[in-house]
Each structure stands twice: as C-alpha cells, then as structure tokens.
Short mmCIF file of C-alpha atoms and ligand atoms in Angstrom, two decimals:
data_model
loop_
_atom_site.label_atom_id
_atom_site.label_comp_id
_atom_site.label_asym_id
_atom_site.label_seq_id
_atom_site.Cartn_x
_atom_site.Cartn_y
_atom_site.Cartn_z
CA UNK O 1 138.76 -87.34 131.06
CA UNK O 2 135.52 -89.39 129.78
CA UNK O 3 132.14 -87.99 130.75
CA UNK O 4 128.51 -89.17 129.38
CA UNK O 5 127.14 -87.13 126.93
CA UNK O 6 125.24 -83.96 128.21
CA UNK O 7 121.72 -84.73 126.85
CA UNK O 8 119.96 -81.63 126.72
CA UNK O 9 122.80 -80.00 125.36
CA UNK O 10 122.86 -82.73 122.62
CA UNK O 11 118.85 -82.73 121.82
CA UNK O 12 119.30 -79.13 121.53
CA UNK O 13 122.22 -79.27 118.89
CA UNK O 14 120.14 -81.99 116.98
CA UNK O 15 117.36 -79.37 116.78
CA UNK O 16 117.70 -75.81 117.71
CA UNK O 17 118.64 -74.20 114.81
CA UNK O 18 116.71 -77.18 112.45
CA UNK O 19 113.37 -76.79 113.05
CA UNK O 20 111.18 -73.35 113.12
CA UNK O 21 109.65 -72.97 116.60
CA UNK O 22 110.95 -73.93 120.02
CA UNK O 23 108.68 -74.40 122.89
CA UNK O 24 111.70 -74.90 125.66
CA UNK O 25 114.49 -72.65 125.58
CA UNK O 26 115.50 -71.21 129.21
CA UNK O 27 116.79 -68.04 127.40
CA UNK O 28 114.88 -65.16 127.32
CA UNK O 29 114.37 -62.52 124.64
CA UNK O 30 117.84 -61.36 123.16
CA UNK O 31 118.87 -58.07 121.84
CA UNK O 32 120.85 -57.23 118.94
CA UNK O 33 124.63 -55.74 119.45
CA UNK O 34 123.57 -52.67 118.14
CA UNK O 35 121.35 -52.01 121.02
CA UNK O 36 123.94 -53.11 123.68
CA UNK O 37 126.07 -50.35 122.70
CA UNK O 38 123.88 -47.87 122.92
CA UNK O 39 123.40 -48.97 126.59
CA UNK O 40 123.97 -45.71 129.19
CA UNK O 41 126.95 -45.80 131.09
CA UNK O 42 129.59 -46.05 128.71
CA UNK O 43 131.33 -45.24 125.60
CA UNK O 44 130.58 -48.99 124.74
CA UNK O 45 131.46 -48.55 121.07
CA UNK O 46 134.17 -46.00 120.93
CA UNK O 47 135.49 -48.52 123.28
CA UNK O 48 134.83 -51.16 120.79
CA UNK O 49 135.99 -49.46 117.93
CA UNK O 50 139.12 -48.77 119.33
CA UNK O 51 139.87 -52.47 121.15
CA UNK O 52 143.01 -53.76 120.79
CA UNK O 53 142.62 -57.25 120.43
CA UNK O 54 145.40 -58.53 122.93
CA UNK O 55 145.37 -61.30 125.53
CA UNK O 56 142.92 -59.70 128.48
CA UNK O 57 142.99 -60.27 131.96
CA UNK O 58 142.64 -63.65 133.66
CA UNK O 59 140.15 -63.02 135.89
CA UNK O 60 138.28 -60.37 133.78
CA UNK O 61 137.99 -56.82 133.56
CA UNK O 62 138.42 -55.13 135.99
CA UNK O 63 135.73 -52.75 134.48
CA UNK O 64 133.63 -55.98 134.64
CA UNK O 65 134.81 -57.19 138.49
CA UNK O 66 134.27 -53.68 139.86
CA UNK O 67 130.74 -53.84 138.76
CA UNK O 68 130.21 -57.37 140.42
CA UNK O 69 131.85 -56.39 143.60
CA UNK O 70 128.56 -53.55 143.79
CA UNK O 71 126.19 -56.17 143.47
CA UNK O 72 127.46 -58.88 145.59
CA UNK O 73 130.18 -57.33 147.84
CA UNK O 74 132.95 -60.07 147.76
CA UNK O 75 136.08 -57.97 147.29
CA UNK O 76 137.74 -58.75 143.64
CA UNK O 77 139.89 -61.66 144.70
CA UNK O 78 136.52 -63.05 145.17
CA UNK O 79 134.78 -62.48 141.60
CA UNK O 80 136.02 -64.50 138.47
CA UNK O 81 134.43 -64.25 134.96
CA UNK O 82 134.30 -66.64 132.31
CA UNK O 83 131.59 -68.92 130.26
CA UNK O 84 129.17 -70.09 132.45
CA UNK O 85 128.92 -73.72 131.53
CA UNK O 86 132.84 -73.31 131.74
CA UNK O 87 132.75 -71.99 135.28
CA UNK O 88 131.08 -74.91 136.21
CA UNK O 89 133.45 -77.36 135.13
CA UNK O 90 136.50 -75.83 136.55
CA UNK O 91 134.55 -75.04 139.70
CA UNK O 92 133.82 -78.78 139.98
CA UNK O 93 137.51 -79.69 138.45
CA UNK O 94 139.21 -77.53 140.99
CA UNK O 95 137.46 -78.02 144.29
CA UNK O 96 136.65 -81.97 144.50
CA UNK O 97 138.71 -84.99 144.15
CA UNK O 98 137.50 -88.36 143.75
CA UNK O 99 135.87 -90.52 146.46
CA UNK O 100 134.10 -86.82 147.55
CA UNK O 101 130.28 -87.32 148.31
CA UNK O 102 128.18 -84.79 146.52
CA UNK O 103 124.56 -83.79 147.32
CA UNK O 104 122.81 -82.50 144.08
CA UNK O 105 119.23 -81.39 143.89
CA UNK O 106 117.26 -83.80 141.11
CA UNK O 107 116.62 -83.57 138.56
CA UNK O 108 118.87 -80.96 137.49
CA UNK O 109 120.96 -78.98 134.64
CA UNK O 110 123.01 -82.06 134.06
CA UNK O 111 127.02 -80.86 134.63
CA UNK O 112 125.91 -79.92 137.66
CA UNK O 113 126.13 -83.72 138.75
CA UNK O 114 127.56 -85.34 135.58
CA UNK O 115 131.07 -82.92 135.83
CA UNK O 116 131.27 -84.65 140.04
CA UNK O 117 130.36 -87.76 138.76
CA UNK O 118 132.97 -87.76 136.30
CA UNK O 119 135.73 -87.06 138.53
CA UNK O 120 134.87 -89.69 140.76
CA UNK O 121 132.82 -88.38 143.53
CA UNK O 122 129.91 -90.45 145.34
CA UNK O 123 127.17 -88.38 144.07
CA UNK O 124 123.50 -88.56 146.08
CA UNK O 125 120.67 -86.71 144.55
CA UNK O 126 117.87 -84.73 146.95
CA UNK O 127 114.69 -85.17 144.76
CA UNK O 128 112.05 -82.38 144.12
CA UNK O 129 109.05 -84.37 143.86
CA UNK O 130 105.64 -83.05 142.80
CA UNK O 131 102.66 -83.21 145.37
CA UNK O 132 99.12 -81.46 145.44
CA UNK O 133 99.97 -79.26 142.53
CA UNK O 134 103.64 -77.87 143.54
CA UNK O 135 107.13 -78.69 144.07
CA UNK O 136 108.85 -79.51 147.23
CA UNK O 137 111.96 -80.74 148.23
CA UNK O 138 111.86 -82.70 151.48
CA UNK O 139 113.99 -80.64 154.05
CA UNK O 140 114.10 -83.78 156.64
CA UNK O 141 116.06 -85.34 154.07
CA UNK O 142 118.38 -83.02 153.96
CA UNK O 143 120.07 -83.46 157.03
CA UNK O 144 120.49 -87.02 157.02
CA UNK O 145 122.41 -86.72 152.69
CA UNK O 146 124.40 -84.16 154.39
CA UNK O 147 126.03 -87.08 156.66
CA UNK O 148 129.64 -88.90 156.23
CA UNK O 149 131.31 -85.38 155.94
CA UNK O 150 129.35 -84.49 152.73
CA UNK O 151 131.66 -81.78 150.43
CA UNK O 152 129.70 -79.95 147.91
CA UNK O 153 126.05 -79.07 147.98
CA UNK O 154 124.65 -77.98 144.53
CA UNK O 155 121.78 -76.68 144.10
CA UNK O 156 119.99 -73.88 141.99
CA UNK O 157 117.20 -71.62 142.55
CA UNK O 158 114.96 -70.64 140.80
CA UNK O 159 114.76 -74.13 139.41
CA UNK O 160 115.74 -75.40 136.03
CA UNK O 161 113.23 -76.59 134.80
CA UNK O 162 110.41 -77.25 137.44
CA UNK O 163 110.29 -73.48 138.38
CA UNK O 164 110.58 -74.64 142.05
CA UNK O 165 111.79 -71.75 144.71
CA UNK O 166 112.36 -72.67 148.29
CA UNK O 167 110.43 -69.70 150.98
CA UNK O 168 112.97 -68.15 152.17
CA UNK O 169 112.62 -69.79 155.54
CA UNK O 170 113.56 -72.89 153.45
CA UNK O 171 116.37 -71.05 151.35
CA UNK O 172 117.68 -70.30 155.42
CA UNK O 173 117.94 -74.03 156.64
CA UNK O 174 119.16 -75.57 153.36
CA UNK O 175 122.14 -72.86 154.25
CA UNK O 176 122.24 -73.61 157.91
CA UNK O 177 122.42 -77.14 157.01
CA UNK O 178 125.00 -77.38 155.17
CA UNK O 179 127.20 -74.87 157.01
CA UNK O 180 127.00 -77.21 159.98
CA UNK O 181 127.45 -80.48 157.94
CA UNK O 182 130.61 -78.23 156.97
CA UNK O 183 129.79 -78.68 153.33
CA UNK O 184 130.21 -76.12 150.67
CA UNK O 185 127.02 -74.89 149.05
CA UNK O 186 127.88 -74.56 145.06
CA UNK O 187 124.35 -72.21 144.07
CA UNK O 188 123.74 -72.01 140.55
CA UNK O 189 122.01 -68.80 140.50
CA UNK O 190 121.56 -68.28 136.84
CA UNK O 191 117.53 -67.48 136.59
CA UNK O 192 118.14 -65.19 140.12
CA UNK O 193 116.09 -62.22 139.39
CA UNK O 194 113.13 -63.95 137.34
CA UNK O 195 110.77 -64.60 139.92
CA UNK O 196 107.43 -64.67 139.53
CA UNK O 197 105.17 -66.40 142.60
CA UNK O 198 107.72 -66.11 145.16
CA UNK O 199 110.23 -63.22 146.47
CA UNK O 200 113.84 -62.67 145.40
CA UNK O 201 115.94 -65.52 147.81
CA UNK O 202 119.28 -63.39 149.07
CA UNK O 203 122.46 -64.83 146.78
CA UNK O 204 123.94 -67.72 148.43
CA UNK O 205 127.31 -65.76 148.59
CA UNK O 206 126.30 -63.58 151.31
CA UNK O 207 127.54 -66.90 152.94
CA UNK O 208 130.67 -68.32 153.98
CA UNK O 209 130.88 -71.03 152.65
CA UNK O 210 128.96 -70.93 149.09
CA UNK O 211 130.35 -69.77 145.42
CA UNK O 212 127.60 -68.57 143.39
CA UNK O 213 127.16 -69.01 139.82
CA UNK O 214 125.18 -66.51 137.36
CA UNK O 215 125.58 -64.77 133.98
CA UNK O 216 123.77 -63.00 131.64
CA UNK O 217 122.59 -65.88 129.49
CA UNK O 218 118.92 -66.01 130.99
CA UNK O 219 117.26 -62.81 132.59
CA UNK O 220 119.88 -60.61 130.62
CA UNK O 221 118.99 -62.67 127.46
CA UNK O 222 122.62 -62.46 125.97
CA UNK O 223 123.64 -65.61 125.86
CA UNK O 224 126.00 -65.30 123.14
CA UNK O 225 127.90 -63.70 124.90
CA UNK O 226 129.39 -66.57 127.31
CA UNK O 227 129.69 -64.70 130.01
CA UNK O 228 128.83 -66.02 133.29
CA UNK O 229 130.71 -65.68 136.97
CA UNK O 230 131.36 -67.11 140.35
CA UNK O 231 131.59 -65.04 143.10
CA UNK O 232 132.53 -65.75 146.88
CA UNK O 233 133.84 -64.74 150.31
CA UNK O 234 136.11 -67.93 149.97
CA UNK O 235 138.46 -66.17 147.66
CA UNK O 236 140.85 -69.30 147.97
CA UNK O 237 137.98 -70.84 146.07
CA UNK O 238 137.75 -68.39 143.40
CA UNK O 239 142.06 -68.56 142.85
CA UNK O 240 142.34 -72.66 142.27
CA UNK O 241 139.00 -71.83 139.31
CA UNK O 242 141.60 -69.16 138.09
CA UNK O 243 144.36 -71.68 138.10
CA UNK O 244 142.58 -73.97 136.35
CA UNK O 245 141.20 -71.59 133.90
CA UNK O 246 144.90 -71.45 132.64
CA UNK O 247 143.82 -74.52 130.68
CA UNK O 248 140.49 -73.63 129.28
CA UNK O 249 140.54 -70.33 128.00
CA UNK O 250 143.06 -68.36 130.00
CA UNK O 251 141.05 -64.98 129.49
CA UNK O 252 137.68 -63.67 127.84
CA UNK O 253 137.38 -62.26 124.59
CA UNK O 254 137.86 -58.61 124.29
CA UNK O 255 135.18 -57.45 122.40
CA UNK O 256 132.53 -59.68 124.65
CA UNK O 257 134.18 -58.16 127.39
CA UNK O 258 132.81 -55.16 126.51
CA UNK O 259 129.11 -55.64 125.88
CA UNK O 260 129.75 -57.91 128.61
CA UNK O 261 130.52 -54.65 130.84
CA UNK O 262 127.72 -52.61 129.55
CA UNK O 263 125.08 -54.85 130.20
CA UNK O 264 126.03 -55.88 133.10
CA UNK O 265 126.15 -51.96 134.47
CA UNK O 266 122.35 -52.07 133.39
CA UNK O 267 121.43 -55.23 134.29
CA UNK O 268 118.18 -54.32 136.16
CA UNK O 269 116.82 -52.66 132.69
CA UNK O 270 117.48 -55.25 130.58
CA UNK O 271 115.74 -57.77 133.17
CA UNK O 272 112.96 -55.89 133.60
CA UNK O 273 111.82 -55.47 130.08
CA UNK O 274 111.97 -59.88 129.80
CA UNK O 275 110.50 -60.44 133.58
CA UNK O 276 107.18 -58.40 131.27
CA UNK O 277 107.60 -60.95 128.63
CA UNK O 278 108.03 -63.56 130.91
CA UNK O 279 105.30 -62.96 133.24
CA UNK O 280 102.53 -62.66 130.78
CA UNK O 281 103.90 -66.06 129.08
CA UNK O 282 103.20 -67.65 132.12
CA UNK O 283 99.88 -66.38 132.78
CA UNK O 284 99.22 -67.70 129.10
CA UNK O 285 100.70 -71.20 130.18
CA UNK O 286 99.04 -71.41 133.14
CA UNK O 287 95.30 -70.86 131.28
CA UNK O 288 96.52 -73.25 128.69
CA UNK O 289 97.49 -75.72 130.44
CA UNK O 290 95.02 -75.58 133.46
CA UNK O 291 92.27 -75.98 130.70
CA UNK O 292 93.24 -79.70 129.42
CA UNK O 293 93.57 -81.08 132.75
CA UNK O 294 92.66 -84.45 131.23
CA UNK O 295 95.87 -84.01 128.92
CA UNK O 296 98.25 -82.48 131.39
CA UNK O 297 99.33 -81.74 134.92
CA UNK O 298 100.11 -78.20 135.32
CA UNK O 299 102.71 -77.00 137.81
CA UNK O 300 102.83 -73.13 138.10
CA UNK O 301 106.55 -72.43 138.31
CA UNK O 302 107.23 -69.84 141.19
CA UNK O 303 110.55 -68.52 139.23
CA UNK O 304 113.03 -69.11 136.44
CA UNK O 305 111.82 -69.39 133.11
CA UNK O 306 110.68 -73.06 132.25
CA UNK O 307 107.75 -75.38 133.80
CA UNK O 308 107.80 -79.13 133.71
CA UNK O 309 104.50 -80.57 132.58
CA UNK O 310 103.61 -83.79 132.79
CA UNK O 311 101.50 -85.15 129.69
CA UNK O 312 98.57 -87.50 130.89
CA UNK O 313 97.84 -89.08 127.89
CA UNK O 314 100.09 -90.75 125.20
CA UNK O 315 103.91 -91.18 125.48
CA UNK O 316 106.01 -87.97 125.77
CA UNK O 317 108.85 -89.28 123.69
CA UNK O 318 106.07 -90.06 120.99
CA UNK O 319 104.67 -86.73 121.23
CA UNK O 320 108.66 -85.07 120.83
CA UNK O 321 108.86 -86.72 117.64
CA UNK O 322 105.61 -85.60 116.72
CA UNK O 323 106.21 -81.66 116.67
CA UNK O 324 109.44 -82.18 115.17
CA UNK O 325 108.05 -83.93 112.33
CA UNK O 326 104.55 -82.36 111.51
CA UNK O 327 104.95 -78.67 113.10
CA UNK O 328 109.04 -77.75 113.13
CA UNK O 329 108.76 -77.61 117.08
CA UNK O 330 111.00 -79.02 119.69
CA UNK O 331 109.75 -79.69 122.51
CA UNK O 332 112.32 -80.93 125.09
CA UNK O 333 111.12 -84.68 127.05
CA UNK O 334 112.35 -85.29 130.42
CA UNK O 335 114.69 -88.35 129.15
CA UNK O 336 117.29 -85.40 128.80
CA UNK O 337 116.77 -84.28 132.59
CA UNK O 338 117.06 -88.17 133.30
CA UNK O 339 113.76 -88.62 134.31
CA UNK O 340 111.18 -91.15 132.83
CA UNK O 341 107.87 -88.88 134.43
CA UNK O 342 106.18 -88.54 130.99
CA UNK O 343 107.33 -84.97 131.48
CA UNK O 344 108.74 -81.92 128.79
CA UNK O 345 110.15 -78.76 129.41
CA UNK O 346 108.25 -75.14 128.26
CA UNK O 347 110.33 -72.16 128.11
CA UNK O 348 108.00 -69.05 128.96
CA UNK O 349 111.31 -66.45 128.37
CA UNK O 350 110.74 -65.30 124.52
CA UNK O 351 108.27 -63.02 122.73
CA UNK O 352 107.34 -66.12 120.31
CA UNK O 353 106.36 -68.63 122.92
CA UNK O 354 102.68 -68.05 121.88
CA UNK O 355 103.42 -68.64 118.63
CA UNK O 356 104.84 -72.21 120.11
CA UNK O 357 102.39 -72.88 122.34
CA UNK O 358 99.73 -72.42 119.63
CA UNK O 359 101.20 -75.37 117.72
CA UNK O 360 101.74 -77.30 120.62
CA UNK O 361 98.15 -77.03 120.66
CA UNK O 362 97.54 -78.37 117.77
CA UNK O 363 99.58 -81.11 118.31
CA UNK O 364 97.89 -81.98 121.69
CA UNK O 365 94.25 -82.02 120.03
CA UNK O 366 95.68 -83.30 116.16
C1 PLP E 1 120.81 -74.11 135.59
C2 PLP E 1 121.78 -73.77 134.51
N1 PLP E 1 123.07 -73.58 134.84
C3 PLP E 1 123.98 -73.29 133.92
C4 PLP E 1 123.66 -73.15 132.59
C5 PLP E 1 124.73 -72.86 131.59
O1 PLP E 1 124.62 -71.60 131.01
P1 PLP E 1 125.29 -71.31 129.61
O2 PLP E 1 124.51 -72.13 128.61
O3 PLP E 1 125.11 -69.88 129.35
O4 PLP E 1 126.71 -71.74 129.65
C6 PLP E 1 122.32 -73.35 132.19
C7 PLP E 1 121.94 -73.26 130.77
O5 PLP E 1 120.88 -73.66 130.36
C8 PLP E 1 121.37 -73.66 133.18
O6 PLP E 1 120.07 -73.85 132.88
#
C-alpha cells in the first residue's frame, strides 16, 4: 500500500513535544491514570492490579461493548473497539474497493479522504466555504455529488477544524440524501458532545445505513488511551472491520481496556468538566480575535474544539515559523488541511490555551 504522507499528523510529530506551548491541539484537558481509577462504577484498579495480561477479545470487552450498546442501542454485533485513527483505516480498507466514488466534506481530518484515495476510489470533496461570518456547506450540491451511484459519504460533525455544525434540519437532509442516493454515510463523530452555539445533532447511527466513529480522545480528553469505536445497525459492516482488524492489532490492550471501561461508564462527567474549559476558551477567542479585525477573520465555531482563522495580514506559513522560532509555539497553517486560505488552526480544549493565545499575541503585534 503507498499513501501520501498525513500532514497534520507529520507537523505535529515535528513539533508537539519540541516546543513549549501549543495553540492547536483538538484534545482537551487530560487526566492522570490515577484519577481514572478512582472513577465510580468500578473496581478499576483491583481490576488492574489483578489483569492478566493475555490476548483480549477481538471486538473488545464486553464490559466495554455493553456500555456502548446503552448509549447508542446497536446490539453488540454492531459495536467494535479499537484506535480510532485505526478504525478509520480498516473501515475504509474493508468497505470500498477501487473505482468507488467517495463524497468527503472539505477540508477535512485528512485519512478521512487520503485512506479512499489510496485505495483507488474517485474521491469528490463537498466544500464548507466561509460567507458573512459563518460556515456553510451548500446542501444543493449535495444532491447532484451524490449522483453515479455514489458509495461512501464522510463527513464529521462538529467540524474539525472550522467548528461548523449543520441545524439539525440540515443534519436531516444530508441523511435523507444519502439514504436515497443509496450511499453509506461514514460520520466521524469524534467532538459529538462539545457543542457550544448549536444543539447536540442525534448520532448518525440511529440510521440505517451510517457507521459512526467516536472515542475518548477529544471531549473525554484521554487520548492516550487509543480507544475509539464504530458502531452501527449494519452489523455486516462492523464484522468485515473485525476481519480486517485480524491484521492490525487483533485485540486492545488489557490494561487500556480497563480505564478504557471506566471512563467510558462516566463519560458525561468527564465531558462536562472540559465543555467548562472549553466554553470559556472560546469566549476568550472570540474577544481576541473579534478585536484585531484588521489582522484576522474570526469565525465563531458552533462545536468541536478548534476554529479556523484566517490571518489578514502577512503570510500564514511565515507567521508558523515565527512562533516556533521566537515563542516555542506551534501554531498549525492550513497547508496541512490542504488548503492555501492564509488560514491556522486554534485549539480552545486545554486549561493553557490562554497561556498560548497570550503569545500568539505577541507574535501578531511583535
Ligand atoms: C476528525 C478526527 N477524526 C479522527 C481523529 C483520530 O483520532 P485519534 O488521534 O485519537 O486516533 C482525529 C484526531 O485528531 C480527528 O480530529
């Protein structure tokens, strides 16, 4: 298999954990392991204590599936768990063959089209494009990408990284579309649950014909963990990704399996606590940025946890360099997203994103 390189993934290992300050991660605030096991619920570190650390089960614990099924109401057969970024590929791998047209939403968390695009498939992007101060994504040109019995349709809401959420009236005929074009809707759900200008959109897999994608890398903030899953009422869907899986990674790790299991049982806690952080980080972007409207044009996301800026004056890449080299900050340009809009990503999820934003300031009037 030859794929392009993922570039955000790529800019990110150049500089995450080489400079001091990030102002665009899409994580939000982490906890320590300590604190995981002392989660309600569970014995979580007798458990741990006393692992045995054997193979584990293919599609995950059942601990782990049972607790799915209560959120999204699939059945079992219907829930596998694995790395999220993994899940992806073998979703992708498993369900499409080349010469399969593929409508992605642009620009966009780049497996999401790169993993199609690899395997051969005609892939057509539907562009957000930004009007009057917010995001929109043309629904009459939905129907017509949907043509020439279109397979997949990806998309992923709340929006990484322009913060764009459909209304749910929108969220209704982007589903109604597709399940007349007869397309499958692959929804990459993972920043469900952060919403902060918009209400909650129902998970695609209340569907027929959609697999869903989420984890707890984002809201939950644990993304060390690798833990992610699809879910779906197609469980025919769910068994060729468990197939496949056979040649990833087979099973999960034990002992993530378990803090997997006990976060997940309190997943509403351990959102709520970074939807606080997160909500007053965006109020703080949104003064920031709305008061250098010379310097940039300022968005307000309506979910997820990053905004996409556009910088008014001077060269974006320039800039990039810039707070790598005089203030230990990486700032992440659009170039990565493949975009050339003189845009960067801000990630609004962490407790030090005013510390980041501060120097970014700096930078702007330096
Ligand atoms: C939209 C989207 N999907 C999937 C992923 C992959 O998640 P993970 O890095 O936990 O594998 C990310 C990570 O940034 C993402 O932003």
């Amino acid at each position: 298999m030859k794929i392009r390189d993922f570039q955000l993934e790529r800019y990110f290992a150049k500089y995450e954990f080489n400079v001091k300050h990030l102002l665009s991660p899409s994580d939000c605030e982490t906890r320590p392991v300590g604190e995981i096991l002392g989660l309600p619920g569970g014995e979580w570190r007798e458990r741990l204590n006393s692992l045995p650390l054997s193979y584990t089960e293919s599609r995950g614990n059942p601990g782990i599936i049972g607790a799915l099924d209560a959120i999204y109401g699939v059945g079992n057969d219907g829930i596998v768990v694995g790395c999220p970024e993994e899940l992806i590929f073998l979703f992708m791998n498993s369900f499409l063959d080349a010469g399969d047209r593929v409508v992605c939403l642009s620009p966009a968390y780049q497996s999401l089209y790169e993993l199609p695009r690899s395997i051969g498939c005609e892939v057509v992007l539907w562009k957000l494009t930004a009007s009057g101060g917010r995001w929109s994504l043309d629904r009459d040109e939905l129907k017509p990408l949907l043509k020439d019995r279109t397979k997949l349709l990806v998309v992923n809401f709340p929006h990484n990284p322009t913060g764009y959420m459909p209304t749910p009236e929108e969220f209704d005929m982007i589903g109604d579309l597709a399940e007349g074009s007869g397309a499958v809707v692959f929804s990459d759900e993972m920043y469900r649950g952060l919403e902060l200008d918009a209400p909650r959109l129902p998970s695609f897999c209340g569907r027929e014909n959609a697999v869903i994608m989420s984890g707890l890398s984002k809201g939950p903030g644990l993304p060390g963990l690798r833990t992610g899953w699809l879910a779906s009422k197609r469980h025919g869907l769910i068994s060729s990704v468990l197939a496949m899986k056979d040649y990833t990674t087979i099973c999960n790790s034990g002992p993530g399996e378990v803090l997997a299991e006990a976060a997940i049982r309190n997943i509403d806690e351990l959102m709520e606590r970074n939807r606080t952080i997160l909500r007053a980080n965006a109020e703080l972007a949104g003064k920031f940025f709305a008061g250098r409207p010379d310097l940039i044009e300022w968005i307000p996301p309506a979910g997820g946890t990053t905004a996409f800026p556009r910088l008014l004056d001077g060269n974006i890449e320039d800039l990039c360099r810039r707070a790598v080299g005089e203030k230990s900050l990486m700032v992440l340009p659009d170039s990565v997203f493949d975009a050339k809009d003189n845009r960067f990503r801000v990630g609004m999820g962490r407790l030090n994103f005013p510390e980041a934003l501060g120097l970014f300031g700096e930078l702007l009037e330096g």
